[in-house]
mmCIF file of C-alpha atoms in Angstrom:
data_model
loop_
_atom_site.group_PDB
_atom_site.id
_atom_site.type_symbol
_atom_site.label_atom_id
_atom_site.label_comp_id
_atom_site.label_asym_id
_atom_site.label_seq_id
_atom_site.Cartn_x
_atom_site.Cartn_y
_atom_site.Cartn_z
ATOM 1 C CA MET A 9 16.665 15.103 18.013
ATOM 2 C CA LYS A 10 15.692 11.444 17.547
ATOM 3 C CA ILE A 11 14.424 10.547 14.082
ATOM 4 C CA LEU A 12 12.824 7.216 13.268
ATOM 5 C CA GLY A 13 13.892 6.027 9.813
ATOM 6 C CA ILE A 14 11.485 3.874 7.819
ATOM 7 C CA SER A 15 12.604 2.239 4.577
ATOM 8 C CA GLY A 16 9.924 0.965 2.225
ATOM 9 C CA SER A 17 12.361 -1.513 0.677
ATOM 10 C CA LEU A 18 13.468 -4.675 2.462
ATOM 11 C CA ARG A 19 16.281 -5.854 0.203
ATOM 12 C CA ARG A 20 19.744 -5.932 1.677
ATOM 13 C CA ASN A 21 21.340 -3.310 -0.560
ATOM 14 C CA SER A 22 18.279 -1.058 -0.713
ATOM 15 C CA TYR A 23 19.019 2.444 -2.022
ATOM 16 C CA ASN A 24 16.392 3.792 0.334
ATOM 17 C CA ARG A 25 17.967 2.253 3.435
ATOM 18 C CA ARG A 26 21.260 3.737 2.241
ATOM 19 C CA LEU A 27 19.603 7.148 2.074
ATOM 20 C CA LEU A 28 18.600 6.777 5.723
ATOM 21 C CA GLN A 29 22.140 5.743 6.641
ATOM 22 C CA ALA A 30 23.504 8.722 4.717
ATOM 23 C CA ALA A 31 21.058 10.975 6.568
ATOM 24 C CA ASP A 32 22.238 9.631 9.924
ATOM 25 C CA ALA A 33 25.851 10.351 9.016
ATOM 26 C CA MET A 34 25.120 13.814 7.595
ATOM 27 C CA LEU A 35 23.105 15.001 10.577
ATOM 28 C CA GLY A 36 25.996 14.335 12.968
ATOM 29 C CA GLU A 37 25.334 15.856 16.374
ATOM 30 C CA ALA A 38 22.086 17.517 15.270
ATOM 31 C CA ALA A 39 20.068 14.309 15.110
ATOM 32 C CA SER A 40 20.221 10.526 14.939
ATOM 33 C CA VAL A 41 18.321 8.318 12.507
ATOM 34 C CA HIS A 42 17.400 4.918 13.933
ATOM 35 C CA ILE A 43 15.987 2.505 11.346
ATOM 36 C CA PHE A 44 12.984 0.348 12.232
ATOM 37 C CA ASP A 45 12.814 -2.979 10.360
ATOM 38 C CA LEU A 46 9.300 -3.325 8.915
ATOM 39 C CA ALA A 47 9.787 -6.998 7.997
ATOM 40 C CA LYS A 48 9.004 -8.169 11.517
ATOM 41 C CA LEU A 49 5.440 -6.816 11.511
ATOM 42 C CA PRO A 50 2.468 -9.063 10.751
ATOM 43 C CA PHE A 51 -0.081 -8.003 8.149
ATOM 44 C CA TYR A 52 -2.686 -5.627 9.509
ATOM 45 C CA ASP A 53 -5.746 -7.542 10.676
ATOM 46 C CA ALA A 54 -8.480 -5.741 12.588
ATOM 47 C CA ASP A 55 -9.105 -8.936 14.580
ATOM 48 C CA LEU A 56 -5.571 -8.607 16.048
ATOM 49 C CA ASP A 57 -5.834 -4.859 16.641
ATOM 50 C CA GLY A 58 -7.278 -4.869 20.117
ATOM 51 C CA ASP A 59 -5.786 -3.963 23.481
ATOM 52 C CA ALA A 60 -3.270 -6.813 23.155
ATOM 53 C CA LYS A 61 -1.477 -6.014 19.916
ATOM 54 C CA PRO A 62 1.236 -8.313 18.490
ATOM 55 C CA ALA A 63 4.665 -7.633 20.048
ATOM 56 C CA PRO A 64 6.328 -6.202 16.886
ATOM 57 C CA VAL A 65 3.413 -3.772 16.525
ATOM 58 C CA ARG A 66 3.858 -2.576 20.112
ATOM 59 C CA GLU A 67 7.540 -2.114 19.301
ATOM 60 C CA LEU A 68 6.697 0.036 16.272
ATOM 61 C CA LEU A 69 4.228 2.153 18.241
ATOM 62 C CA GLN A 70 6.819 2.659 20.978
ATOM 63 C CA ALA A 71 9.506 3.590 18.444
ATOM 64 C CA ILE A 72 7.267 6.215 16.835
ATOM 65 C CA ALA A 73 6.026 7.565 20.163
ATOM 66 C CA SER A 74 9.556 8.079 21.469
ATOM 67 C CA ALA A 75 10.870 9.680 18.242
ATOM 68 C CA ASP A 76 10.784 13.398 17.511
ATOM 69 C CA GLY A 77 10.038 12.766 13.860
ATOM 70 C CA ILE A 78 9.773 10.160 11.105
ATOM 71 C CA LEU A 79 11.901 10.081 7.965
ATOM 72 C CA PHE A 80 10.308 7.906 5.270
ATOM 73 C CA ALA A 81 12.556 6.643 2.460
ATOM 74 C CA THR A 82 10.531 4.818 -0.134
ATOM 75 C CA PRO A 83 10.926 3.217 -3.510
ATOM 76 C CA GLU A 84 8.063 3.417 -5.984
ATOM 77 C CA TYR A 85 6.264 0.129 -6.662
ATOM 78 C CA ASN A 86 3.467 0.381 -9.209
ATOM 79 C CA TYR A 87 3.026 4.157 -8.964
ATOM 80 C CA SER A 88 2.612 3.923 -5.173
ATOM 81 C CA VAL A 89 4.335 2.960 -1.930
ATOM 82 C CA PRO A 90 5.321 -0.675 -1.255
ATOM 83 C CA GLY A 91 2.733 -2.762 0.569
ATOM 84 C CA VAL A 92 5.179 -3.370 3.408
ATOM 85 C CA LEU A 93 5.399 0.391 4.106
ATOM 86 C CA LYS A 94 1.654 0.927 3.893
ATOM 87 C CA ASN A 95 1.115 -2.015 6.240
ATOM 88 C CA ALA A 96 3.274 -0.398 8.927
ATOM 89 C CA ILE A 97 1.301 2.835 8.623
ATOM 90 C CA ASP A 98 -1.972 0.892 8.831
ATOM 91 C CA TRP A 99 -0.873 -0.499 12.208
ATOM 92 C CA ALA A 100 0.566 2.754 13.549
ATOM 93 C CA SER A 101 -2.312 5.038 12.625
ATOM 94 C CA ARG A 102 -5.304 3.622 14.424
ATOM 95 C CA PRO A 103 -7.375 5.273 15.650
ATOM 96 C CA ALA A 104 -6.363 8.437 13.801
ATOM 97 C CA TYR A 105 -7.209 10.980 16.498
ATOM 98 C CA THR A 106 -5.200 9.297 19.230
ATOM 99 C CA SER A 107 -2.510 7.488 17.226
ATOM 100 C CA VAL A 108 1.233 7.921 17.659
ATOM 101 C CA MET A 109 1.410 9.285 14.107
ATOM 102 C CA ARG A 110 -0.845 12.241 14.796
ATOM 103 C CA GLY A 111 1.181 15.436 14.762
ATOM 104 C CA LYS A 112 4.542 13.640 14.375
ATOM 105 C CA PRO A 113 6.709 15.785 12.063
ATOM 106 C CA SER A 114 7.673 13.678 9.036
ATOM 107 C CA ALA A 115 9.639 13.939 5.833
ATOM 108 C CA ILE A 116 9.564 11.884 2.642
ATOM 109 C CA VAL A 117 12.539 11.036 0.474
ATOM 110 C CA SER A 118 12.718 8.454 -2.301
ATOM 111 C CA ALA A 119 15.337 6.692 -4.375
ATOM 112 C CA SER A 120 14.901 4.787 -7.605
ATOM 113 C CA PRO A 121 16.998 3.654 -10.553
ATOM 114 C CA SER A 122 14.475 5.397 -12.832
ATOM 115 C CA THR A 123 14.743 8.988 -14.006
ATOM 116 C CA LEU A 124 11.596 9.883 -12.025
ATOM 117 C CA GLY A 125 13.142 9.022 -8.662
ATOM 118 C CA GLY A 126 10.011 7.523 -7.104
ATOM 119 C CA VAL A 127 7.896 10.663 -7.282
ATOM 120 C CA ARG A 128 4.591 8.847 -7.676
ATOM 121 C CA ALA A 129 5.213 6.973 -4.420
ATOM 122 C CA GLN A 130 5.727 10.356 -2.747
ATOM 123 C CA VAL A 131 2.383 11.601 -4.075
ATOM 124 C CA HIS A 132 0.516 8.579 -2.665
ATOM 125 C CA LEU A 133 2.415 8.785 0.621
ATOM 126 C CA ARG A 134 1.390 12.425 1.078
ATOM 127 C CA ASP A 135 -2.253 11.398 0.605
ATOM 128 C CA ILE A 136 -1.820 8.621 3.158
ATOM 129 C CA LEU A 137 -0.123 10.880 5.725
ATOM 130 C CA SER A 138 -2.906 13.439 5.398
ATOM 131 C CA ALA A 139 -5.260 10.692 6.603
ATOM 132 C CA THR A 140 -3.042 9.924 9.586
ATOM 133 C CA LEU A 141 -2.899 13.632 10.599
ATOM 134 C CA THR A 142 0.880 13.498 10.205
ATOM 135 C CA PRO A 143 2.439 16.791 9.072
ATOM 136 C CA VAL A 144 4.881 16.427 6.158
ATOM 137 C CA PHE A 145 7.851 18.769 5.694
ATOM 138 C CA PRO A 146 6.757 21.242 2.998
ATOM 139 C CA SER A 147 9.803 21.610 0.804
ATOM 140 C CA PRO A 148 11.069 20.993 -2.681
ATOM 141 C CA ASP A 149 10.994 17.190 -2.787
ATOM 142 C CA PHE A 150 14.166 15.175 -2.364
ATOM 143 C CA LEU A 151 14.137 12.406 -4.972
ATOM 144 C CA LEU A 152 17.191 10.433 -5.927
ATOM 145 C CA ALA A 153 16.862 9.433 -9.601
ATOM 146 C CA SER A 154 19.337 7.012 -11.237
ATOM 147 C CA ALA A 155 20.076 5.767 -7.718
ATOM 148 C CA HIS A 156 22.225 2.886 -9.011
ATOM 149 C CA LYS A 157 24.839 5.482 -10.007
ATOM 150 C CA ALA A 158 24.741 7.571 -6.828
ATOM 151 C CA PHE A 159 26.294 5.216 -4.256
ATOM 152 C CA ASP A 160 29.759 3.698 -4.006
ATOM 153 C CA GLU A 161 30.391 0.009 -3.320
ATOM 154 C CA SER A 162 30.231 0.420 0.444
ATOM 155 C CA GLY A 163 26.839 2.179 0.194
ATOM 156 C CA GLY A 164 28.017 5.784 0.608
ATOM 157 C CA LEU A 165 26.161 8.544 -1.239
ATOM 158 C CA VAL A 166 28.955 9.814 -3.473
ATOM 159 C CA ASP A 167 26.971 11.811 -6.020
ATOM 160 C CA ALA A 168 27.995 15.303 -4.888
ATOM 161 C CA ALA A 169 24.945 17.274 -6.044
ATOM 162 C CA SER A 170 22.576 14.749 -4.453
ATOM 163 C CA ALA A 171 24.532 14.718 -1.201
ATOM 164 C CA ASP A 172 24.493 18.518 -1.090
ATOM 165 C CA PHE A 173 20.719 18.666 -1.711
ATOM 166 C CA LEU A 174 20.074 15.967 0.911
ATOM 167 C CA GLN A 175 22.165 17.818 3.473
ATOM 168 C CA LYS A 176 20.191 21.029 2.957
ATOM 169 C CA TYR A 177 16.907 19.140 2.910
ATOM 170 C CA LEU A 178 17.696 17.473 6.234
ATOM 171 C CA GLN A 179 18.804 20.712 7.862
ATOM 172 C CA GLY A 180 15.515 22.273 6.789
ATOM 173 C CA TYR A 181 13.558 19.298 8.064
ATOM 174 C CA VAL A 182 15.211 19.310 11.489
ATOM 175 C CA ALA A 183 14.542 23.034 11.899
ATOM 176 C CA TRP A 184 10.943 22.673 10.774
ATOM 177 C CA ALA A 185 10.331 19.623 12.998
ATOM 178 C CA GLY A 186 11.633 21.571 15.988
ATOM 179 C CA ALA A 187 9.219 24.395 15.218
ATOM 180 C CA GLN A 188 6.345 21.908 14.828
ATOM 181 C CA ALA A 189 7.111 20.416 18.220
ATOM 182 C CA ALA A 190 7.097 23.882 19.782
ATOM 183 C CA GLY A 191 3.736 24.736 18.207
ATOM 184 C CA ALA A 192 0.330 23.133 18.486
ATOM 185 C CA GLN A 193 -0.313 19.540 17.442
ATOM 186 C CA GLY A 194 -1.980 19.225 14.037
ATOM 187 C CA GLY A 195 -5.390 17.751 13.357
ATOM 188 C CA GLN A 196 -7.121 18.890 16.516
ATOM 189 C CA ARG A 197 -10.880 18.991 16.758
ATOM 190 C CA MET B 951 -15.712 -17.703 -16.444
ATOM 191 C CA LYS B 952 -13.292 -18.048 -13.505
ATOM 192 C CA ILE B 953 -12.830 -14.922 -11.410
ATOM 193 C CA LEU B 954 -10.132 -14.581 -8.767
ATOM 194 C CA GLY B 955 -11.468 -12.684 -5.739
ATOM 195 C CA ILE B 956 -9.022 -10.608 -3.700
ATOM 196 C CA SER B 957 -10.125 -9.061 -0.417
ATOM 197 C CA GLY B 958 -8.012 -6.266 1.016
ATOM 198 C CA SER B 959 -9.255 -7.001 4.534
ATOM 199 C CA LEU B 960 -8.124 -10.044 6.515
ATOM 200 C CA ARG B 961 -10.532 -9.934 9.446
ATOM 201 C CA ARG B 962 -12.913 -12.834 9.784
ATOM 202 C CA ASN B 963 -16.154 -10.926 9.254
ATOM 203 C CA SER B 964 -14.770 -8.585 6.594
ATOM 204 C CA TYR B 965 -17.463 -6.746 4.637
ATOM 205 C CA ASN B 966 -15.244 -6.935 1.578
ATOM 206 C CA ARG B 967 -14.897 -10.718 1.702
ATOM 207 C CA ARG B 968 -18.673 -10.847 2.093
ATOM 208 C CA LEU B 969 -19.012 -8.799 -1.080
ATOM 209 C CA LEU B 970 -16.918 -11.392 -2.920
ATOM 210 C CA GLN B 971 -19.061 -14.188 -1.502
ATOM 211 C CA ALA B 972 -22.208 -12.305 -2.544
ATOM 212 C CA ALA B 973 -20.727 -11.885 -6.024
ATOM 213 C CA ASP B 974 -20.051 -15.624 -6.277
ATOM 214 C CA ALA B 975 -23.654 -16.410 -5.335
ATOM 215 C CA MET B 976 -25.134 -13.759 -7.642
ATOM 216 C CA LEU B 977 -23.175 -14.826 -10.700
ATOM 217 C CA GLY B 978 -24.529 -18.373 -10.517
ATOM 218 C CA GLU B 979 -23.731 -20.316 -13.680
ATOM 219 C CA ALA B 980 -22.173 -17.292 -15.417
ATOM 220 C CA ALA B 981 -19.000 -17.251 -13.327
ATOM 221 C CA SER B 982 -17.343 -18.432 -10.115
ATOM 222 C CA VAL B 983 -15.428 -16.263 -7.655
ATOM 223 C CA HIS B 984 -12.614 -18.105 -5.881
ATOM 224 C CA ILE B 985 -11.043 -16.106 -3.037
ATOM 225 C CA PHE B 986 -7.244 -16.087 -2.622
ATOM 226 C CA ASP B 987 -6.076 -15.566 0.962
ATOM 227 C CA LEU B 988 -3.427 -12.816 0.944
ATOM 228 C CA ALA B 989 -2.325 -13.516 4.524
ATOM 229 C CA LYS B 990 -0.065 -16.380 3.474
ATOM 230 C CA LEU B 991 2.213 -14.203 1.339
ATOM 231 C CA PRO B 992 5.527 -12.889 2.669
ATOM 232 C CA PHE B 993 6.346 -9.195 2.359
ATOM 233 C CA TYR B 994 7.752 -8.263 -1.025
ATOM 234 C CA ASP B 995 11.537 -8.375 -0.936
ATOM 235 C CA ALA B 996 13.486 -8.014 -4.175
ATOM 236 C CA ASP B 997 16.133 -10.382 -2.760
ATOM 237 C CA LEU B 998 13.488 -13.177 -2.728
ATOM 238 C CA ASP B 999 12.066 -12.275 -6.160
ATOM 239 C CA GLY B 1000 14.300 -14.407 -8.347
ATOM 240 C CA ASP B 1001 13.612 -17.540 -10.325
ATOM 241 C CA ALA B 1002 12.835 -19.445 -7.116
ATOM 242 C CA LYS B 1003 10.008 -17.425 -5.605
ATOM 243 C CA PRO B 1004 8.458 -18.338 -2.227
ATOM 244 C CA ALA B 1005 5.760 -21.028 -2.531
ATOM 245 C CA PRO B 1006 2.776 -18.799 -1.615
ATOM 246 C CA VAL B 1007 3.901 -16.295 -4.258
ATOM 247 C CA ARG B 1008 3.994 -19.026 -6.899
ATOM 248 C CA GLU B 1009 0.494 -19.990 -5.778
ATOM 249 C CA LEU B 1010 -0.729 -16.404 -6.259
ATOM 250 C CA LEU B 1011 0.864 -16.121 -9.691
ATOM 251 C CA GLN B 1012 -0.712 -19.428 -10.731
ATOM 252 C CA ALA B 1013 -4.130 -18.371 -9.404
ATOM 253 C CA ILE B 1014 -4.009 -15.121 -11.391
ATOM 254 C CA ALA B 1015 -2.668 -16.781 -14.529
ATOM 255 C CA SER B 1016 -5.432 -19.360 -14.556
ATOM 256 C CA ALA B 1017 -8.257 -16.874 -13.844
ATOM 257 C CA ASP B 1018 -10.195 -15.006 -16.531
ATOM 258 C CA GLY B 1019 -10.369 -11.886 -14.378
ATOM 259 C CA ILE B 1020 -9.681 -10.387 -10.956
ATOM 260 C CA LEU B 1021 -12.335 -8.900 -8.688
ATOM 261 C CA PHE B 1022 -10.765 -6.652 -6.033
ATOM 262 C CA ALA B 1023 -12.824 -5.869 -2.939
ATOM 263 C CA THR B 1024 -11.049 -3.389 -0.741
ATOM 264 C CA PRO B 1025 -11.595 -1.372 2.393
ATOM 265 C CA GLU B 1026 -10.070 2.092 2.625
ATOM 266 C CA TYR B 1027 -7.194 2.436 5.098
ATOM 267 C CA ASN B 1028 -5.742 5.918 5.362
ATOM 268 C CA TYR B 1029 -7.161 7.182 2.053
ATOM 269 C CA SER B 1030 -5.579 4.234 0.212
ATOM 270 C CA VAL B 1031 -5.578 0.457 -0.140
ATOM 271 C CA PRO B 1032 -4.436 -1.767 2.755
ATOM 272 C CA GLY B 1033 -0.751 -2.675 2.762
ATOM 273 C CA VAL B 1034 -1.640 -6.356 2.536
ATOM 274 C CA LEU B 1035 -3.431 -5.805 -0.785
ATOM 275 C CA LYS B 1036 -0.650 -3.649 -2.220
ATOM 276 C CA ASN B 1037 1.911 -6.256 -1.175
ATOM 277 C CA ALA B 1038 0.135 -8.943 -3.205
ATOM 278 C CA ILE B 1039 0.104 -6.684 -6.262
ATOM 279 C CA ASP B 1040 3.805 -5.915 -5.743
ATOM 280 C CA TRP B 1041 4.567 -9.636 -6.001
ATOM 281 C CA ALA B 1042 2.206 -10.357 -8.886
ATOM 282 C CA SER B 1043 3.194 -7.463 -11.122
ATOM 283 C CA ARG B 1044 6.872 -7.951 -11.771
ATOM 284 C CA PRO B 1045 8.159 -7.393 -14.341
ATOM 285 C CA ALA B 1046 5.255 -5.334 -15.674
ATOM 286 C CA TYR B 1047 5.513 -6.268 -19.344
ATOM 287 C CA THR B 1048 5.470 -10.010 -18.774
ATOM 288 C CA SER B 1049 3.548 -10.300 -15.505
ATOM 289 C CA VAL B 1050 0.363 -12.312 -14.955
ATOM 290 C CA MET B 1051 -1.484 -9.063 -14.223
ATOM 291 C CA ARG B 1052 -0.859 -7.564 -17.623
ATOM 292 C CA GLY B 1053 -4.078 -7.464 -19.618
ATOM 293 C CA LYS B 1054 -6.088 -9.371 -16.975
ATOM 294 C CA PRO B 1055 -9.593 -7.830 -16.904
ATOM 295 C CA SER B 1056 -10.266 -6.537 -13.386
ATOM 296 C CA ALA B 1057 -12.959 -4.802 -11.407
ATOM 297 C CA ILE B 1058 -12.840 -2.856 -8.155
ATOM 298 C CA VAL B 1059 -15.527 -2.810 -5.486
ATOM 299 C CA SER B 1060 -15.252 -1.499 -1.957
ATOM 300 C CA ALA B 1061 -17.175 -1.661 1.294
ATOM 301 C CA SER B 1062 -16.860 0.543 4.332
ATOM 302 C CA PRO B 1063 -18.905 1.543 7.366
ATOM 303 C CA SER B 1064 -18.361 5.173 6.358
ATOM 304 C CA THR B 1065 -20.650 7.188 4.120
ATOM 305 C CA LEU B 1066 -17.906 7.403 1.478
ATOM 306 C CA GLY B 1067 -17.772 3.650 0.925
ATOM 307 C CA GLY B 1068 -14.001 3.415 0.446
ATOM 308 C CA VAL B 1069 -13.842 5.602 -2.653
ATOM 309 C CA ARG B 1070 -10.343 6.922 -1.946
ATOM 310 C CA ALA B 1071 -8.975 3.375 -1.892
ATOM 311 C CA GLN B 1072 -10.539 2.867 -5.324
ATOM 312 C CA VAL B 1073 -8.776 5.984 -6.648
ATOM 313 C CA HIS B 1074 -5.357 4.750 -5.455
ATOM 314 C CA LEU B 1075 -6.055 1.230 -6.726
ATOM 315 C CA ARG B 1076 -6.846 2.550 -10.211
ATOM 316 C CA ASP B 1077 -3.474 4.352 -10.192
ATOM 317 C CA ILE B 1078 -1.733 1.153 -9.123
ATOM 318 C CA LEU B 1079 -3.478 -0.996 -11.736
ATOM 319 C CA SER B 1080 -2.505 1.449 -14.460
ATOM 320 C CA ALA B 1081 1.125 0.717 -13.548
ATOM 321 C CA THR B 1082 0.541 -3.032 -13.776
ATOM 322 C CA LEU B 1083 -1.071 -2.705 -17.251
ATOM 323 C CA THR B 1084 -4.241 -4.262 -15.827
ATOM 324 C CA PRO B 1085 -7.452 -3.005 -17.468
ATOM 325 C CA VAL B 1086 -10.143 -1.948 -14.975
ATOM 326 C CA PHE B 1087 -13.865 -2.243 -15.789
ATOM 327 C CA PRO B 1088 -14.944 1.287 -16.756
ATOM 328 C CA SER B 1089 -18.289 1.710 -15.077
ATOM 329 C CA PRO B 1090 -20.070 3.718 -12.428
ATOM 330 C CA ASP B 1091 -18.201 2.590 -9.320
ATOM 331 C CA PHE B 1092 -19.709 0.062 -6.952
ATOM 332 C CA LEU B 1093 -19.120 1.266 -3.395
ATOM 333 C CA LEU B 1094 -20.968 -0.076 -0.416
ATOM 334 C CA ALA B 1095 -21.300 2.724 2.150
ATOM 335 C CA SER B 1096 -22.653 2.063 5.665
ATOM 336 C CA ALA B 1097 -21.628 -1.547 5.128
ATOM 337 C CA HIS B 1098 -22.406 -2.481 8.734
ATOM 338 C CA LYS B 1099 -26.105 -2.095 7.922
ATOM 339 C CA ALA B 1100 -26.083 -3.929 4.571
ATOM 340 C CA PHE B 1101 -25.462 -7.544 5.648
ATOM 341 C CA ASP B 1102 -27.517 -9.936 7.775
ATOM 342 C CA GLU B 1103 -26.056 -12.005 10.611
ATOM 343 C CA SER B 1104 -24.991 -14.828 8.326
ATOM 344 C CA GLY B 1105 -23.144 -12.404 6.034
ATOM 345 C CA GLY B 1106 -25.717 -12.124 3.244
ATOM 346 C CA LEU B 1107 -26.070 -8.826 1.376
ATOM 347 C CA VAL B 1108 -29.647 -7.953 2.306
ATOM 348 C CA ASP B 1109 -29.737 -4.271 1.371
ATOM 349 C CA ALA B 1110 -31.936 -4.541 -1.726
ATOM 350 C CA ALA B 1111 -30.712 -1.484 -3.644
ATOM 351 C CA SER B 1112 -27.059 -2.449 -3.095
ATOM 352 C CA ALA B 1113 -27.689 -6.045 -4.127
ATOM 353 C CA ASP B 1114 -29.465 -4.870 -7.273
ATOM 354 C CA PHE B 1115 -26.612 -2.494 -8.196
ATOM 355 C CA LEU B 1116 -23.998 -5.187 -7.514
ATOM 356 C CA GLN B 1117 -25.860 -7.683 -9.691
ATOM 357 C CA LYS B 1118 -25.952 -5.234 -12.620
ATOM 358 C CA TYR B 1119 -22.315 -4.233 -12.028
ATOM 359 C CA LEU B 1120 -21.175 -7.865 -12.121
ATOM 360 C CA GLN B 1121 -23.180 -8.668 -15.253
ATOM 361 C CA GLY B 1122 -21.555 -5.692 -16.953
ATOM 362 C CA TYR B 1123 -18.119 -6.748 -15.732
ATOM 363 C CA VAL B 1124 -18.462 -10.322 -16.983
ATOM 364 C CA ALA B 1125 -19.608 -9.116 -20.414
ATOM 365 C CA TRP B 1126 -16.778 -6.569 -20.611
ATOM 366 C CA ALA B 1127 -14.153 -9.080 -19.435
ATOM 367 C CA GLY B 1128 -15.281 -11.501 -22.135
ATOM 368 C CA ALA B 1129 -14.896 -8.790 -24.758
ATOM 369 C CA GLN B 1130 -11.437 -7.894 -23.400
ATOM 370 C CA ALA B 1131 -10.330 -11.522 -23.662
ATOM 371 C CA ALA B 1132 -11.544 -11.625 -27.286
ATOM 372 C CA GLY B 1133 -9.642 -8.432 -28.166
ATOM 373 C CA ALA B 1134 -5.988 -7.500 -27.978
ATOM 374 C CA GLN B 1135 -3.996 -7.544 -24.747
ATOM 375 C CA GLY B 1136 -3.524 -4.084 -23.234
ATOM 376 C CA GLY B 1137 -0.218 -2.356 -22.695
ATOM 377 C CA GLN B 1138 1.618 -3.719 -25.713
ATOM 378 C CA ARG B 1139 4.719 -2.089 -26.994
#
């Protein structure tokens, strides 16, 4: 299984990118997580969204189309998702009924130094993914609170309880995504 | 009164930018609406958010600091605000307790070709502005539904009922913003 990893944080030592890297390592043979760098996209502009889309946008669409699922890892900025993450979804989701995001099995994890772990970003992201007709893994949420204490210096997820929860979460997601792929595509009319 | 206008849509003939232009014309002597172009900002990146911020970010912070209020005009993308709008708020809002957005009287309008007028973007934007400690004009919402029928070819707001509502909304906003400025700053601790 090929999973596209999308980190809502661009900074070099992002906890959320580390979560995606941890997921890639944990999944082993079962799946790979390839991270797409959102920084290379332009801002969404309807005047540019014609048949000839900007090259980085075509790259994003191709990466989503060829993936079996999307794993979002997002920080919480102002009770919501970062603009850079929303911008990527704005490009990838149009038009909703024929977009590459329609029916693509997704999962949402978040990491934050706060004790709330980014939960409000997850709530907004679920709203947003309902608009894009993108099914989201229904599960107890994985949120990494106090993220600054959970990784070692080389970026490994060393908090044992968090690593154990993430492992189980990912196993559940991969099984669910496989079942989604075998069933009908969501959002049909 | 100096109002900073922020349009969530970048396209040339954006209905939301037209709303800001209509607001500027309607307010006459009472206030001016100067539009800040969000396209020149980089994506938020915590690694760039130190003492030496990128020049366009400094420009945004200065524009907000020197304005008496912010008028947001936003389309709805995927049940939320566009990434480009959220990105600007991500830059302008940090850290929350000392940011230029704290206590700045704001108002939210939206325009959309749909019959819902962008209301879901307004709901997310109110969440976001509660995080930034930015007071939002409490009023019946101004939403322009079926926006493609409301403007003439030169971009003027010719739908009479909408223009009348917008005029009253803006008068109320200017009066409220003045009262906010006279009172205490919100979000103190």
